[in-house]
mmCIF file of C-alpha atoms in Angstrom:
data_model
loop_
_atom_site.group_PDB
_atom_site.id
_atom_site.type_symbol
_atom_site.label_atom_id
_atom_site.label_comp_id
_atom_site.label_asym_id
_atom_site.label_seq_id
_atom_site.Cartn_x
_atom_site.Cartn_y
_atom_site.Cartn_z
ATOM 1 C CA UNK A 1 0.000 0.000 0.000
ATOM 2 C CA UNK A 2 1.817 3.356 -0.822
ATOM 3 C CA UNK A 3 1.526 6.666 1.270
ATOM 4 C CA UNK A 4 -1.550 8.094 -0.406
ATOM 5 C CA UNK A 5 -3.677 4.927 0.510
ATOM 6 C CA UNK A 6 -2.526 4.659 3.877
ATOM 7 C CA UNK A 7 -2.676 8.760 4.490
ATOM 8 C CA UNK A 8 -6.511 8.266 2.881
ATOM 9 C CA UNK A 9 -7.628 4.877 4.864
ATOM 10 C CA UNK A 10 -6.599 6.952 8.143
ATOM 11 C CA UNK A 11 -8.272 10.373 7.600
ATOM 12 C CA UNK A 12 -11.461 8.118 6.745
ATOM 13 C CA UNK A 13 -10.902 6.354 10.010
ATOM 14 C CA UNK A 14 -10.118 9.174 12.306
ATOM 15 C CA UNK A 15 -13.212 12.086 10.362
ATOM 16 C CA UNK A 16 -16.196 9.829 11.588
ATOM 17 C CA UNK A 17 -14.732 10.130 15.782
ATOM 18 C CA UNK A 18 -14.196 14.089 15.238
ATOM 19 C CA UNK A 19 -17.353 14.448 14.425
ATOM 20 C CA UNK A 20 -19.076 15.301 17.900
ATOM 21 C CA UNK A 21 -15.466 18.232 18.312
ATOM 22 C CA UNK A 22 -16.476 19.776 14.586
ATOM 23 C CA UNK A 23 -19.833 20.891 16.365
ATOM 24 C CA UNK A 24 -18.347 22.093 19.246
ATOM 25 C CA UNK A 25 -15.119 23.381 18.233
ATOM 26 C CA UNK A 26 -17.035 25.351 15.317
ATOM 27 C CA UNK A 27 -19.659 26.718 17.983
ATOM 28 C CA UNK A 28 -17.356 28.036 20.176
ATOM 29 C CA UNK A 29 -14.338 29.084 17.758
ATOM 30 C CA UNK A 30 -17.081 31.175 15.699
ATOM 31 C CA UNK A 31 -17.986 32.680 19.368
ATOM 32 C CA UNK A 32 -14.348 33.213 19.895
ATOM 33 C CA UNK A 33 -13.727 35.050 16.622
ATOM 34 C CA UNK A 34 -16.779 37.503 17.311
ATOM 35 C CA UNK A 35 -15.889 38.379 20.796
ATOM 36 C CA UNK A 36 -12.153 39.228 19.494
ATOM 37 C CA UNK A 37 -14.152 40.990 16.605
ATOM 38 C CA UNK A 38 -16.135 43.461 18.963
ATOM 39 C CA UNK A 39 -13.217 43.881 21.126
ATOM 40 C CA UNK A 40 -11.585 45.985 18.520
ATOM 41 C CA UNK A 41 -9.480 43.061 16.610
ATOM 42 C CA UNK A 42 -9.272 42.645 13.026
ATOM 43 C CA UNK A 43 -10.582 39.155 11.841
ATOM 44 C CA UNK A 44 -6.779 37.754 10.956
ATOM 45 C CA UNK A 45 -6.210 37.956 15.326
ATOM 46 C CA UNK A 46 -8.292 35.290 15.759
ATOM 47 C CA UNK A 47 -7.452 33.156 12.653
ATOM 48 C CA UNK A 48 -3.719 33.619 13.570
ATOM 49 C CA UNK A 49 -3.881 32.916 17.456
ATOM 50 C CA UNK A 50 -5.733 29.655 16.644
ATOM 51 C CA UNK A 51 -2.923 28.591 14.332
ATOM 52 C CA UNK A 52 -0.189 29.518 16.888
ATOM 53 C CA UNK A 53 -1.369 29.317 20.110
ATOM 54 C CA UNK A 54 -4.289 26.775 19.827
ATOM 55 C CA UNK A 55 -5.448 27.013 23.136
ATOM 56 C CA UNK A 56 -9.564 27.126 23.893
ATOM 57 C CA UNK A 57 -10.315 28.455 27.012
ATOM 58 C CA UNK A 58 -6.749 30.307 27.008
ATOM 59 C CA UNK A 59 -7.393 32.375 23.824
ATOM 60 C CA UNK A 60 -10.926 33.447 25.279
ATOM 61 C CA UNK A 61 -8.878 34.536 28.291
ATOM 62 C CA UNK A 62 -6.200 36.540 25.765
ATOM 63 C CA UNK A 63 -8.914 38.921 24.539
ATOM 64 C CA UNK A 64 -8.483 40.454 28.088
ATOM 65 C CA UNK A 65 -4.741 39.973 28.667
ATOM 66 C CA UNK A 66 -4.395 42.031 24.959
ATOM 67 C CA UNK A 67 -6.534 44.824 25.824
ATOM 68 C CA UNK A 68 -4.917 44.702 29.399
ATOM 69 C CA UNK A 69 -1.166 46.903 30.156
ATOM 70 C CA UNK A 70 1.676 44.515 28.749
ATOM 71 C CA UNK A 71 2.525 42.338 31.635
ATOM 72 C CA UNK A 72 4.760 39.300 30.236
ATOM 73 C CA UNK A 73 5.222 37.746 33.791
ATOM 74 C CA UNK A 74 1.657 37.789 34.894
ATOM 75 C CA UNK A 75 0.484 36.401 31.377
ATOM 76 C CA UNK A 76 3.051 33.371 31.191
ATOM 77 C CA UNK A 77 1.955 32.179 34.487
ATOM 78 C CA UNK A 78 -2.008 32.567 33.823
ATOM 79 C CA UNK A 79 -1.312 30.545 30.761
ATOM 80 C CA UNK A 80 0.501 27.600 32.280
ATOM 81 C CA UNK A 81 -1.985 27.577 34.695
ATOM 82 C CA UNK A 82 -4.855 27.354 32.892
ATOM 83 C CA UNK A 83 -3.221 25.250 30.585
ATOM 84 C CA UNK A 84 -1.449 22.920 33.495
ATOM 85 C CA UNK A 85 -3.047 19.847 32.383
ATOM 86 C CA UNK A 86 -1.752 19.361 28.659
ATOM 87 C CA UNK A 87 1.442 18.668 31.060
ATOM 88 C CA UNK A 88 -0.428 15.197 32.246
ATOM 89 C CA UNK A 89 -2.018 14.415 28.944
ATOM 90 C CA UNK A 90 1.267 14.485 27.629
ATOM 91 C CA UNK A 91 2.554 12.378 30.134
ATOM 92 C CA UNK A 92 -0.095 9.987 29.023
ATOM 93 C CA UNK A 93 0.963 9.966 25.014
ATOM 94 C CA UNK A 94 4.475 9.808 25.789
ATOM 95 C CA UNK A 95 4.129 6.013 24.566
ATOM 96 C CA UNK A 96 1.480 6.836 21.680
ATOM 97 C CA UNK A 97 4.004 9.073 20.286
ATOM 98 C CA UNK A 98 7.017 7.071 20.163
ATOM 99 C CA UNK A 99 7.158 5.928 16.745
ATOM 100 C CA UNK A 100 4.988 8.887 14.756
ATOM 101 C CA UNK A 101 8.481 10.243 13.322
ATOM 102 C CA UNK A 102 7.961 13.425 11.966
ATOM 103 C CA UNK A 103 4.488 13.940 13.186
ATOM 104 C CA UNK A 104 5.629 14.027 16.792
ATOM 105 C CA UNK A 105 6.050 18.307 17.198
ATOM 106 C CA UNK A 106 2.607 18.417 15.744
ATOM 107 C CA UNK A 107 1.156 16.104 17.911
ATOM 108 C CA UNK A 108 2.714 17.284 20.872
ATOM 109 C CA UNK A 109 1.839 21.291 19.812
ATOM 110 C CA UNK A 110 -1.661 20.441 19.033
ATOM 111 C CA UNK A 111 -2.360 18.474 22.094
ATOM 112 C CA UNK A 112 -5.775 19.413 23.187
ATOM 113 C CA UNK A 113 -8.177 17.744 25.663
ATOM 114 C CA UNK A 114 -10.583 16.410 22.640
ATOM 115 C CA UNK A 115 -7.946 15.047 20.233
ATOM 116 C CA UNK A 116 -6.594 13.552 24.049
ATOM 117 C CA UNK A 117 -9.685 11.930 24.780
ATOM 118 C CA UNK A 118 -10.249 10.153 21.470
ATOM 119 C CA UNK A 119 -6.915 9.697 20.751
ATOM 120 C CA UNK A 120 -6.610 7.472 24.136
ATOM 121 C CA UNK A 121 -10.306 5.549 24.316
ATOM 122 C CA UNK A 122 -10.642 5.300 19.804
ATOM 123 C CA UNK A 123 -9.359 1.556 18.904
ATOM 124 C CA UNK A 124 -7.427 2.041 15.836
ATOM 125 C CA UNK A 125 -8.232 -1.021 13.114
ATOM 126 C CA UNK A 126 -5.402 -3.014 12.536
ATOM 127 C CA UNK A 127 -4.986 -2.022 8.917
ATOM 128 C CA UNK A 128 -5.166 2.070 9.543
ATOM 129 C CA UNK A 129 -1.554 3.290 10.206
ATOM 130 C CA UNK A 130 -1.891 4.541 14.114
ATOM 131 C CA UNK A 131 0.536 7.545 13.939
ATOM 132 C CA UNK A 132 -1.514 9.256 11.056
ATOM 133 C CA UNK A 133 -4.910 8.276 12.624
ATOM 134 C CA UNK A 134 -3.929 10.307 15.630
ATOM 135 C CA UNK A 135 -2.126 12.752 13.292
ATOM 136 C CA UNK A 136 -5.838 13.565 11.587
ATOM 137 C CA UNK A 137 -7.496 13.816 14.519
ATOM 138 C CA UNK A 138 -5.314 16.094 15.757
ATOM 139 C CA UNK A 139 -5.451 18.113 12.643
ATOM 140 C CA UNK A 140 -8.849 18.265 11.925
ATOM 141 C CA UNK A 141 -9.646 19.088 15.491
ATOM 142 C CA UNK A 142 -7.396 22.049 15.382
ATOM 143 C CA UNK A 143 -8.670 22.865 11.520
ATOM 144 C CA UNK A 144 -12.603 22.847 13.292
ATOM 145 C CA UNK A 145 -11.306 25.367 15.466
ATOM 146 C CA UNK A 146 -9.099 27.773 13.472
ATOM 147 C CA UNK A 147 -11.928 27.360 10.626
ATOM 148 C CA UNK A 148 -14.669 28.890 13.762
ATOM 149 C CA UNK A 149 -12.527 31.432 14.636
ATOM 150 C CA UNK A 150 -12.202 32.633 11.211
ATOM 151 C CA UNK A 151 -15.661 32.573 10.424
ATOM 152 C CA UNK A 152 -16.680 34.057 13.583
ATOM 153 C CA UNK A 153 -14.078 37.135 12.926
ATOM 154 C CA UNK A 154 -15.802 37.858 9.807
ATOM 155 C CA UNK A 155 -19.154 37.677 10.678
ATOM 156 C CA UNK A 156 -18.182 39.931 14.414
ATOM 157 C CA UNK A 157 -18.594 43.333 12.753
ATOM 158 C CA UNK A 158 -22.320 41.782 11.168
ATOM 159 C CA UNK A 159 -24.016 40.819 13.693
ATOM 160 C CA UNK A 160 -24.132 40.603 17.655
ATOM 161 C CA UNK A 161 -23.757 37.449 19.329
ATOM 162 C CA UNK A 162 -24.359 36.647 23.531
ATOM 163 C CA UNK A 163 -21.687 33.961 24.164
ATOM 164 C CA UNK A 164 -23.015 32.886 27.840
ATOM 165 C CA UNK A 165 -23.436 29.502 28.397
ATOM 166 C CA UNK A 166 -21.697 28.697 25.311
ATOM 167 C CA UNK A 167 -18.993 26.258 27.261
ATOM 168 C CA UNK A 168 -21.863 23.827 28.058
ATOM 169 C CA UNK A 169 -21.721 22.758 24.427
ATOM 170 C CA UNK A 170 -17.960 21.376 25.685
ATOM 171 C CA UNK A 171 -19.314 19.604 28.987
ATOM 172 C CA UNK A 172 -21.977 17.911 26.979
ATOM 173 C CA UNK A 173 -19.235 16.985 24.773
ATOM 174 C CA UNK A 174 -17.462 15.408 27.384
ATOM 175 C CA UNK A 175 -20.266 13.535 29.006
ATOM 176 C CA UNK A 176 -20.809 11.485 25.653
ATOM 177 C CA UNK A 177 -17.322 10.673 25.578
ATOM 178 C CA UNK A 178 -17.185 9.523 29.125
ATOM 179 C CA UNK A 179 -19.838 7.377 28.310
ATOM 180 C CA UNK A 180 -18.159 5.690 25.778
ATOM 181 C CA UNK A 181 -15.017 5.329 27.559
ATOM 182 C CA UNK A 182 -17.462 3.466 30.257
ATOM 183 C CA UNK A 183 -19.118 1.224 28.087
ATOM 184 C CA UNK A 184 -15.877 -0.096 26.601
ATOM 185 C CA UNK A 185 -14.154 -0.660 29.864
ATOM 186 C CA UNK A 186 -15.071 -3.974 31.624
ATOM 187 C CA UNK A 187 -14.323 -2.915 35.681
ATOM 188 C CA UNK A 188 -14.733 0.646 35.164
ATOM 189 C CA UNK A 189 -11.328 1.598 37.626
ATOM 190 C CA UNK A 190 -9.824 4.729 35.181
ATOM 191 C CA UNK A 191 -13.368 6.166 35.070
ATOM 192 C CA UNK A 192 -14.642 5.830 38.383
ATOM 193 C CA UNK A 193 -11.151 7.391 39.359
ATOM 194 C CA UNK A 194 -11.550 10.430 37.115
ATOM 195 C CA UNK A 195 -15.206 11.551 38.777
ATOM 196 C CA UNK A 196 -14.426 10.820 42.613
ATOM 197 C CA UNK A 197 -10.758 12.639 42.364
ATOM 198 C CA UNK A 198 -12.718 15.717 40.754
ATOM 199 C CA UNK A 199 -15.991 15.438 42.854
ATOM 200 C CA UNK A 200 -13.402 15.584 45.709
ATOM 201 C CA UNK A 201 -10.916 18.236 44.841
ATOM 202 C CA UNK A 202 -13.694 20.636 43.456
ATOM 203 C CA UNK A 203 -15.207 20.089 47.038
ATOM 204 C CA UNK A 204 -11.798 20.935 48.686
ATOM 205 C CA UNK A 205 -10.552 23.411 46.451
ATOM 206 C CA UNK A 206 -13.469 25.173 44.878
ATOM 207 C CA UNK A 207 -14.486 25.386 41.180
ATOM 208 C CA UNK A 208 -11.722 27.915 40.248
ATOM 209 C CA UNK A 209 -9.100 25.953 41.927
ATOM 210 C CA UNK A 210 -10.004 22.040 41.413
ATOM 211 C CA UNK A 211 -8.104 21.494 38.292
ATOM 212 C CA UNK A 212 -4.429 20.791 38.935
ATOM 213 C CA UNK A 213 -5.152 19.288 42.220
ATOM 214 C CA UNK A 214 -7.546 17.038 39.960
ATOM 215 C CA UNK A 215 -4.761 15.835 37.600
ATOM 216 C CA UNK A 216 -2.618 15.512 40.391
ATOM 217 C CA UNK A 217 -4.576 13.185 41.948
ATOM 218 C CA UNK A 218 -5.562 11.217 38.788
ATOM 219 C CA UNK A 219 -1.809 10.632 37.880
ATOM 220 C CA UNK A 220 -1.140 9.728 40.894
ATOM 221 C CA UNK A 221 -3.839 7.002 41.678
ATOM 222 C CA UNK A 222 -3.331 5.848 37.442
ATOM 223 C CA UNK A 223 0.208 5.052 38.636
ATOM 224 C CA UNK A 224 -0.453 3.730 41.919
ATOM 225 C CA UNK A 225 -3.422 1.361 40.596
ATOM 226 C CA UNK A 226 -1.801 1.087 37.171
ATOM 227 C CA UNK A 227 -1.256 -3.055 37.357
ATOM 228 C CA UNK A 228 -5.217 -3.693 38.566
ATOM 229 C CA UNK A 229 -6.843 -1.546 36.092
ATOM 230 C CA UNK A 230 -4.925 -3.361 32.994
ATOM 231 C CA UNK A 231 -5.211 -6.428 34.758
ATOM 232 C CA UNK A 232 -9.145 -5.164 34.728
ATOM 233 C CA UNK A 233 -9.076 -4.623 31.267
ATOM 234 C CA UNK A 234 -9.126 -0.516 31.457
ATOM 235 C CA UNK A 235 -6.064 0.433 29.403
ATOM 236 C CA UNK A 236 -5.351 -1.093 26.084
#
């Protein structure tokens, strides 16, 4: 089979589980590009920060920290915490990645929670090439978003556009795929250790603070339990 086949069998394999992320990431990258829009930005800020910086929630929080006084420090350490968790998830693909060859900086750059999640729970068929069947999902995740943002830049200065509530389209997003995630696993260990470790910290630490102390805590029971839950059929 030469490259073009086994680029093509992938992309078909990898489009149908980015489905459910091209409805989201389109919904909230247009809202992304219309906020930036009415904030004074030209439609190419939006189109350009979702090619290089590629960060959700982080670029919704850059409309502020670019109409704000230029504070490097400050900014560099609001990013890494809000985007503190791509740390873990990359812990996680470490392994996934090993053999993508030159696809590995893209994967790595383009790392987001959604191409994460399917990434880890999708079985790839045995005859689609695993390094470009995470290599599409990757890139048409991030083309679903950059494709929003552009779209929503135009269409800013046309009409107006209440973004509230907007994020719920990603937490219903994420419910389906912890659903599937449960129905494939057979004792249900990585799941049930994903809700009660954020239940517990957002209890403890509050809703603005719960995230780190969540991935901490996941990473540290995943490695602690690691044997049972592939003995229990959790991790493939």
């Amino acid at each position: 089979m030469n490259n073009s086949s086994v680029r093509m069998k992938a992309l078909k394999a990898a489009f149908p589980n980015t489905i459910p992320i091209l409805a989201g990431f389109l919904f909230l990258g247009i809202s992304y590009g219309i906020i930036m829009n009415v904030s004074g930005f030209s439609f190419w800020y939006p189109l350009i920060i979702s090619l290089v910086v590629y960060g959700g929630s982080l670029q919704f929080v850059m409309v502020t920290m670019l109409l704000s006084t230029f504070a490097p420090v400050q900014t560099f350490f609001a990013a890494l915490l809000i985007q503190a968790r791509h740390l873990f998830y990359g812990i996680a693909m470490l392994s996934k990645y090993k053999d993508t060859g030159w696809k590995k900086p893209y994967l790595i750059f383009a790392l987001c929670d959604e191409s994460f999640s399917i990434n880890c729970s999708v079985e790839v068929p045995d005859d689609v090439d695993k390094g470009w069947f995470m290599f599409f999902v990757t890139f048409l995740d991030q083309s679903y978003w950059v494709i929003g943002s552009l779209v929503g830049g135009l269409l800013g200065s046309l009409i107006s556009f209440n973004t509230e509530g907007l994020d719920f389209a990603m937490t219903a997003m994420f419910v389906v795929i912890l659903l599937e995630q449960w129905l494939k696993e057979k004792k249900h260990y990585s799941s049930l250790i994903g809700v009660i470790c954020s239940v517990a910290c957002l209890m403890i630490f509050g809703a603005d603070s719960f995230l780190i102390p969540t991935m901490i805590c996941i990473l540290c029971l995943l490695t602690l339990f690691r044997k049972p839950i592939e003995k229990g059929g959790d991790i493939a």
